[in-house]
Amino acid sequence: MTQKYYNDGLHIAVATVMEHGLPGFEFFIEADGKEIWSGMDLQTHYPEILKQYPDKELLINWRSFPVIWV
């Protein structure tokens, strides 16, 4: 498990990544109660999302789901 940080001076995001992928999870970002982004690479997309929604209050959360190997 690793933790990745993003800090632009105003916002801080922390991502905990399970290296083996079990269970699966993804981050999602909401603005005005609507999901505007989801994925694993929050630290890559977060700066661009802040530029796209400069006046919005963003909710960053995560969800998990079981991974079934077949």
PDB file of N, CA and C in Angstrom:
ATOM      1  N   MET A   1       0.851  -1.166   0.000  1.00  0.00           N
ATOM      2  CA  MET A   1       0.000   0.000   0.000  1.00  0.00           C
ATOM      3  C   MET A   1       0.899   1.232   0.000  1.00  0.00           C
ATOM      4  N   THR A   2       0.568   2.201  -0.841  1.00  0.00           N
ATOM      5  CA  THR A   2       1.321   3.450  -0.894  1.00  0.00           C
ATOM      6  C   THR A   2       0.355   4.618  -0.779  1.00  0.00           C
ATOM      7  N   GLN A   3       0.869   5.743  -0.317  1.00  0.00           N
ATOM      8  CA  GLN A   3       0.070   6.954  -0.255  1.00  0.00           C
ATOM      9  C   GLN A   3       0.698   7.989  -1.170  1.00  0.00           C
ATOM     10  N   LYS A   4      -0.153   8.666  -1.935  1.00  0.00           N
ATOM     11  CA  LYS A   4       0.308   9.723  -2.825  1.00  0.00           C
ATOM     12  C   LYS A   4      -0.383  11.009  -2.415  1.00  0.00           C
ATOM     13  N   TYR A   5       0.348  12.109  -2.475  1.00  0.00           N
ATOM     14  CA  TYR A   5      -0.165  13.395  -2.023  1.00  0.00           C
ATOM     15  C   TYR A   5      -0.130  14.404  -3.158  1.00  0.00           C
ATOM     16  N   TYR A   6      -1.117  15.292  -3.157  1.00  0.00           N
ATOM     17  CA  TYR A   6      -1.111  16.428  -4.069  1.00  0.00           C
ATOM     18  C   TYR A   6      -1.417  17.662  -3.236  1.00  0.00           C
ATOM     19  N   ASN A   7      -0.611  18.697  -3.370  1.00  0.00           N
ATOM     20  CA  ASN A   7      -0.828  19.932  -2.621  1.00  0.00           C
ATOM     21  C   ASN A   7      -0.502  21.096  -3.547  1.00  0.00           C
ATOM     22  N   ASP A   8      -1.521  21.913  -3.849  1.00  0.00           N
ATOM     23  CA  ASP A   8      -1.295  23.065  -4.720  1.00  0.00           C
ATOM     24  C   ASP A   8      -1.217  24.371  -3.935  1.00  0.00           C
ATOM     25  N   GLY A   9      -1.099  24.279  -2.607  1.00  0.00           N
ATOM     26  CA  GLY A   9      -1.046  25.466  -1.771  1.00  0.00           C
ATOM     27  C   GLY A   9      -2.395  25.825  -1.180  1.00  0.00           C
ATOM     28  N   LEU A  10      -3.481  25.438  -1.840  1.00  0.00           N
ATOM     29  CA  LEU A  10      -4.835  25.683  -1.340  1.00  0.00           C
ATOM     30  C   LEU A  10      -5.580  24.394  -1.040  1.00  0.00           C
ATOM     31  N   HIS A  11      -5.257  23.339  -1.767  1.00  0.00           N
ATOM     32  CA  HIS A  11      -5.979  22.083  -1.652  1.00  0.00           C
ATOM     33  C   HIS A  11      -4.979  20.957  -1.402  1.00  0.00           C
ATOM     34  N   ILE A  12      -5.398  19.982  -0.628  1.00  0.00           N
ATOM     35  CA  ILE A  12      -4.570  18.807  -0.380  1.00  0.00           C
ATOM     36  C   ILE A  12      -5.419  17.575  -0.671  1.00  0.00           C
ATOM     37  N   ALA A  13      -4.888  16.650  -1.433  1.00  0.00           N
ATOM     38  CA  ALA A  13      -5.558  15.382  -1.696  1.00  0.00           C
ATOM     39  C   ALA A  13      -4.598  14.262  -1.330  1.00  0.00           C
ATOM     40  N   VAL A  14      -5.106  13.238  -0.701  1.00  0.00           N
ATOM     41  CA  VAL A  14      -4.302  12.085  -0.319  1.00  0.00           C
ATOM     42  C   VAL A  14      -4.937  10.851  -0.941  1.00  0.00           C
ATOM     43  N   ALA A  15      -4.152  10.059  -1.630  1.00  0.00           N
ATOM     44  CA  ALA A  15      -4.645   8.829  -2.243  1.00  0.00           C
ATOM     45  C   ALA A  15      -3.892   7.648  -1.653  1.00  0.00           C
ATOM     46  N   THR A  16      -4.611   6.688  -1.124  1.00  0.00           N
ATOM     47  CA  THR A  16      -4.013   5.448  -0.652  1.00  0.00           C
ATOM     48  C   THR A  16      -4.261   4.392  -1.720  1.00  0.00           C
ATOM     49  N   VAL A  17      -3.201   3.808  -2.229  1.00  0.00           N
ATOM     50  CA  VAL A  17      -3.308   2.893  -3.358  1.00  0.00           C
ATOM     51  C   VAL A  17      -2.917   1.492  -2.912  1.00  0.00           C
ATOM     52  N   MET A  18      -3.825   0.550  -3.118  1.00  0.00           N
ATOM     53  CA  MET A  18      -3.531  -0.854  -2.856  1.00  0.00           C
ATOM     54  C   MET A  18      -2.787  -1.386  -4.075  1.00  0.00           C
ATOM     55  N   GLU A  19      -1.561  -1.784  -3.902  1.00  0.00           N
ATOM     56  CA  GLU A  19      -0.736  -2.147  -5.041  1.00  0.00           C
ATOM     57  C   GLU A  19      -1.195  -3.420  -5.743  1.00  0.00           C
ATOM     58  N   HIS A  20      -1.844  -4.317  -5.021  1.00  0.00           N
ATOM     59  CA  HIS A  20      -2.287  -5.560  -5.639  1.00  0.00           C
ATOM     60  C   HIS A  20      -3.716  -5.469  -6.153  1.00  0.00           C
ATOM     61  N   GLY A  21      -4.410  -4.361  -5.891  1.00  0.00           N
ATOM     62  CA  GLY A  21      -5.716  -4.131  -6.471  1.00  0.00           C
ATOM     63  C   GLY A  21      -6.876  -4.848  -5.815  1.00  0.00           C
ATOM     64  N   LEU A  22      -6.710  -5.488  -4.663  1.00  0.00           N
ATOM     65  CA  LEU A  22      -7.804  -6.188  -3.995  1.00  0.00           C
ATOM     66  C   LEU A  22      -8.084  -5.539  -2.665  1.00  0.00           C
ATOM     67  N   PRO A  23      -9.220  -5.089  -2.340  1.00  0.00           N
ATOM     68  CA  PRO A  23     -10.360  -4.941  -3.236  1.00  0.00           C
ATOM     69  C   PRO A  23     -10.136  -3.776  -4.195  1.00  0.00           C
ATOM     70  N   GLY A  24     -10.935  -3.726  -5.218  1.00  0.00           N
ATOM     71  CA  GLY A  24     -10.824  -2.632  -6.177  1.00  0.00           C
ATOM     72  C   GLY A  24     -11.465  -1.378  -5.613  1.00  0.00           C
ATOM     73  N   PHE A  25     -10.968  -0.238  -6.003  1.00  0.00           N
ATOM     74  CA  PHE A  25     -11.594   1.019  -5.600  1.00  0.00           C
ATOM     75  C   PHE A  25     -11.263   2.093  -6.618  1.00  0.00           C
ATOM     76  N   GLU A  26     -12.042   3.158  -6.564  1.00  0.00           N
ATOM     77  CA  GLU A  26     -11.780   4.308  -7.405  1.00  0.00           C
ATOM     78  C   GLU A  26     -12.190   5.565  -6.658  1.00  0.00           C
ATOM     79  N   PHE A  27     -11.596   6.658  -7.044  1.00  0.00           N
ATOM     80  CA  PHE A  27     -11.970   7.958  -6.507  1.00  0.00           C
ATOM     81  C   PHE A  27     -13.065   8.544  -7.382  1.00  0.00           C
ATOM     82  N   PHE A  28     -13.870   9.432  -6.805  1.00  0.00           N
ATOM     83  CA  PHE A  28     -14.805  10.197  -7.614  1.00  0.00           C
ATOM     84  C   PHE A  28     -14.916  11.597  -7.042  1.00  0.00           C
ATOM     85  N   ILE A  29     -15.220  12.544  -7.921  1.00  0.00           N
ATOM     86  CA  ILE A  29     -15.350  13.949  -7.539  1.00  0.00           C
ATOM     87  C   ILE A  29     -16.731  14.411  -7.957  1.00  0.00           C
ATOM     88  N   GLU A  30     -17.392  15.116  -7.042  1.00  0.00           N
ATOM     89  CA  GLU A  30     -18.718  15.669  -7.314  1.00  0.00           C
ATOM     90  C   GLU A  30     -18.671  17.186  -7.199  1.00  0.00           C
ATOM     91  N   ALA A  31     -19.490  17.844  -8.019  1.00  0.00           N
ATOM     92  CA  ALA A  31     -19.716  19.287  -7.942  1.00  0.00           C
ATOM     93  C   ALA A  31     -21.218  19.500  -8.086  1.00  0.00           C
ATOM     94  N   ASP A  32     -21.804  20.250  -7.181  1.00  0.00           N
ATOM     95  CA  ASP A  32     -23.249  20.501  -7.190  1.00  0.00           C
ATOM     96  C   ASP A  32     -24.056  19.209  -7.168  1.00  0.00           C
ATOM     97  N   GLY A  33     -23.562  18.201  -6.451  1.00  0.00           N
ATOM     98  CA  GLY A  33     -24.288  16.942  -6.319  1.00  0.00           C
ATOM     99  C   GLY A  33     -24.209  16.019  -7.518  1.00  0.00           C
ATOM    100  N   LYS A  34     -23.397  16.372  -8.529  1.00  0.00           N
ATOM    101  CA  LYS A  34     -23.255  15.540  -9.721  1.00  0.00           C
ATOM    102  C   LYS A  34     -21.816  15.055  -9.832  1.00  0.00           C
ATOM    103  N   GLU A  35     -21.668  13.799 -10.199  1.00  0.00           N
ATOM    104  CA  GLU A  35     -20.332  13.252 -10.389  1.00  0.00           C
ATOM    105  C   GLU A  35     -19.722  13.838 -11.658  1.00  0.00           C
ATOM    106  N   ILE A  36     -18.528  14.412 -11.516  1.00  0.00           N
ATOM    107  CA  ILE A  36     -17.869  15.032 -12.668  1.00  0.00           C
ATOM    108  C   ILE A  36     -16.623  14.269 -13.113  1.00  0.00           C
ATOM    109  N   TRP A  37     -16.141  13.360 -12.262  1.00  0.00           N
ATOM    110  CA  TRP A  37     -14.958  12.575 -12.623  1.00  0.00           C
ATOM    111  C   TRP A  37     -14.900  11.346 -11.740  1.00  0.00           C
ATOM    112  N   SER A  38     -14.364  10.245 -12.272  1.00  0.00           N
ATOM    113  CA  SER A  38     -14.054   9.066 -11.466  1.00  0.00           C
ATOM    114  C   SER A  38     -12.869   8.357 -12.092  1.00  0.00           C
ATOM    115  N   GLY A  39     -12.077   7.713 -11.264  1.00  0.00           N
ATOM    116  CA  GLY A  39     -10.918   6.979 -11.753  1.00  0.00           C
ATOM    117  C   GLY A  39      -9.920   6.726 -10.649  1.00  0.00           C
ATOM    118  N   MET A  40      -8.815   6.107 -11.009  1.00  0.00           N
ATOM    119  CA  MET A  40      -7.781   5.748 -10.042  1.00  0.00           C
ATOM    120  C   MET A  40      -6.701   6.817  -9.903  1.00  0.00           C
ATOM    121  N   ASP A  41      -6.458   7.585 -10.932  1.00  0.00           N
ATOM    122  CA  ASP A  41      -5.312   8.493 -10.956  1.00  0.00           C
ATOM    123  C   ASP A  41      -5.707   9.921 -10.570  1.00  0.00           C
ATOM    124  N   LEU A  42      -6.208  10.063  -9.352  1.00  0.00           N
ATOM    125  CA  LEU A  42      -6.644  11.365  -8.843  1.00  0.00           C
ATOM    126  C   LEU A  42      -5.529  12.400  -8.913  1.00  0.00           C
ATOM    127  N   GLN A  43      -4.323  12.022  -8.520  1.00  0.00           N
ATOM    128  CA  GLN A  43      -3.221  12.982  -8.475  1.00  0.00           C
ATOM    129  C   GLN A  43      -2.878  13.526  -9.857  1.00  0.00           C
ATOM    130  N   THR A  44      -3.192  12.795 -10.914  1.00  0.00           N
ATOM    131  CA  THR A  44      -2.933  13.262 -12.272  1.00  0.00           C
ATOM    132  C   THR A  44      -4.010  14.234 -12.746  1.00  0.00           C
ATOM    133  N   HIS A  45      -5.264  13.933 -12.465  1.00  0.00           N
ATOM    134  CA  HIS A  45      -6.383  14.710 -13.000  1.00  0.00           C
ATOM    135  C   HIS A  45      -6.836  15.852 -12.095  1.00  0.00           C
ATOM    136  N   TYR A  46      -6.501  15.812 -10.820  1.00  0.00           N
ATOM    137  CA  TYR A  46      -6.992  16.811  -9.870  1.00  0.00           C
ATOM    138  C   TYR A  46      -6.628  18.250 -10.252  1.00  0.00           C
ATOM    139  N   PRO A  47      -5.393  18.555 -10.654  1.00  0.00           N
ATOM    140  CA  PRO A  47      -5.066  19.944 -11.024  1.00  0.00           C
ATOM    141  C   PRO A  47      -5.930  20.471 -12.174  1.00  0.00           C
ATOM    142  N   GLU A  48      -6.197  19.638 -13.173  1.00  0.00           N
ATOM    143  CA  GLU A  48      -7.017  20.070 -14.308  1.00  0.00           C
ATOM    144  C   GLU A  48      -8.474  20.262 -13.895  1.00  0.00           C
ATOM    145  N   ILE A  49      -8.970  19.407 -13.016  1.00  0.00           N
ATOM    146  CA  ILE A  49     -10.347  19.539 -12.533  1.00  0.00           C
ATOM    147  C   ILE A  49     -10.505  20.843 -11.758  1.00  0.00           C
ATOM    148  N   LEU A  50      -9.510  21.210 -10.965  1.00  0.00           N
ATOM    149  CA  LEU A  50      -9.562  22.484 -10.240  1.00  0.00           C
ATOM    150  C   LEU A  50      -9.631  23.666 -11.203  1.00  0.00           C
ATOM    151  N   LYS A  51      -8.921  23.567 -12.324  1.00  0.00           N
ATOM    152  CA  LYS A  51      -8.968  24.638 -13.324  1.00  0.00           C
ATOM    153  C   LYS A  51     -10.335  24.707 -14.006  1.00  0.00           C
ATOM    154  N   GLN A  52     -10.952  23.547 -14.241  1.00  0.00           N
ATOM    155  CA  GLN A  52     -12.248  23.507 -14.919  1.00  0.00           C
ATOM    156  C   GLN A  52     -13.388  23.991 -14.031  1.00  0.00           C
ATOM    157  N   TYR A  53     -13.242  23.823 -12.714  1.00  0.00           N
ATOM    158  CA  TYR A  53     -14.301  24.182 -11.768  1.00  0.00           C
ATOM    159  C   TYR A  53     -13.742  25.098 -10.675  1.00  0.00           C
ATOM    160  N   PRO A  54     -13.250  26.281 -11.033  1.00  0.00           N
ATOM    161  CA  PRO A  54     -12.571  27.131 -10.044  1.00  0.00           C
ATOM    162  C   PRO A  54     -13.489  27.678  -8.955  1.00  0.00           C
ATOM    163  N   ASP A  55     -14.766  27.849  -9.240  1.00  0.00           N
ATOM    164  CA  ASP A  55     -15.685  28.452  -8.273  1.00  0.00           C
ATOM    165  C   ASP A  55     -16.626  27.442  -7.638  1.00  0.00           C
ATOM    166  N   LYS A  56     -16.355  26.170  -7.801  1.00  0.00           N
ATOM    167  CA  LYS A  56     -17.228  25.123  -7.268  1.00  0.00           C
ATOM    168  C   LYS A  56     -16.613  24.501  -6.019  1.00  0.00           C
ATOM    169  N   GLU A  57     -17.472  24.085  -5.110  1.00  0.00           N
ATOM    170  CA  GLU A  57     -17.030  23.286  -3.971  1.00  0.00           C
ATOM    171  C   GLU A  57     -17.014  21.837  -4.431  1.00  0.00           C
ATOM    172  N   LEU A  58     -15.844  21.224  -4.405  1.00  0.00           N
ATOM    173  CA  LEU A  58     -15.684  19.863  -4.896  1.00  0.00           C
ATOM    174  C   LEU A  58     -15.676  18.879  -3.734  1.00  0.00           C
ATOM    175  N   LEU A  59     -16.396  17.788  -3.892  1.00  0.00           N
ATOM    176  CA  LEU A  59     -16.400  16.700  -2.924  1.00  0.00           C
ATOM    177  C   LEU A  59     -15.584  15.564  -3.513  1.00  0.00           C
ATOM    178  N   ILE A  60     -14.522  15.167  -2.816  1.00  0.00           N
ATOM    179  CA  ILE A  60     -13.685  14.058  -3.258  1.00  0.00           C
ATOM    180  C   ILE A  60     -13.952  12.888  -2.330  1.00  0.00           C
ATOM    181  N   ASN A  61     -14.276  11.742  -2.911  1.00  0.00           N
ATOM    182  CA  ASN A  61     -14.578  10.561  -2.125  1.00  0.00           C
ATOM    183  C   ASN A  61     -14.062   9.343  -2.874  1.00  0.00           C
ATOM    184  N   TRP A  62     -14.271   8.170  -2.303  1.00  0.00           N
ATOM    185  CA  TRP A  62     -13.861   6.939  -2.964  1.00  0.00           C
ATOM    186  C   TRP A  62     -14.917   5.878  -2.726  1.00  0.00           C
ATOM    187  N   ARG A  63     -14.919   4.888  -3.589  1.00  0.00           N
ATOM    188  CA  ARG A  63     -15.823   3.754  -3.432  1.00  0.00           C
ATOM    189  C   ARG A  63     -15.041   2.478  -3.719  1.00  0.00           C
ATOM    190  N   SER A  64     -15.434   1.429  -3.058  1.00  0.00           N
ATOM    191  CA  SER A  64     -14.759   0.146  -3.255  1.00  0.00           C
ATOM    192  C   SER A  64     -15.738  -0.848  -3.858  1.00  0.00           C
ATOM    193  N   PHE A  65     -15.169  -1.873  -4.448  1.00  0.00           N
ATOM    194  CA  PHE A  65     -15.974  -2.927  -5.047  1.00  0.00           C
ATOM    195  C   PHE A  65     -15.152  -4.206  -5.019  1.00  0.00           C
ATOM    196  N   PRO A  66     -15.826  -5.342  -4.925  1.00  0.00           N
ATOM    197  CA  PRO A  66     -15.076  -6.605  -4.887  1.00  0.00           C
ATOM    198  C   PRO A  66     -14.472  -6.919  -6.250  1.00  0.00           C
ATOM    199  N   VAL A  67     -13.317  -7.531  -6.226  1.00  0.00           N
ATOM    200  CA  VAL A  67     -12.676  -7.998  -7.450  1.00  0.00           C
ATOM    201  C   VAL A  67     -12.758  -9.514  -7.442  1.00  0.00           C
ATOM    202  N   ILE A  68     -13.344 -10.078  -8.475  1.00  0.00           N
ATOM    203  CA  ILE A  68     -13.510 -11.529  -8.561  1.00  0.00           C
ATOM    204  C   ILE A  68     -12.628 -12.044  -9.692  1.00  0.00           C
ATOM    205  N   TRP A  69     -11.720 -12.948  -9.354  1.00  0.00           N
ATOM    206  CA  TRP A  69     -10.852 -13.555 -10.361  1.00  0.00           C
ATOM    207  C   TRP A  69     -11.558 -14.775 -10.934  1.00  0.00           C
ATOM    208  N   VAL A  70     -11.617 -14.871 -12.241  1.00  0.00           N
ATOM    209  CA  VAL A  70     -12.293 -16.004 -12.889  1.00  0.00           C
ATOM    210  C   VAL A  70     -11.261 -16.861 -13.589  1.00  0.00           C
TER     211      VAL A  70
END
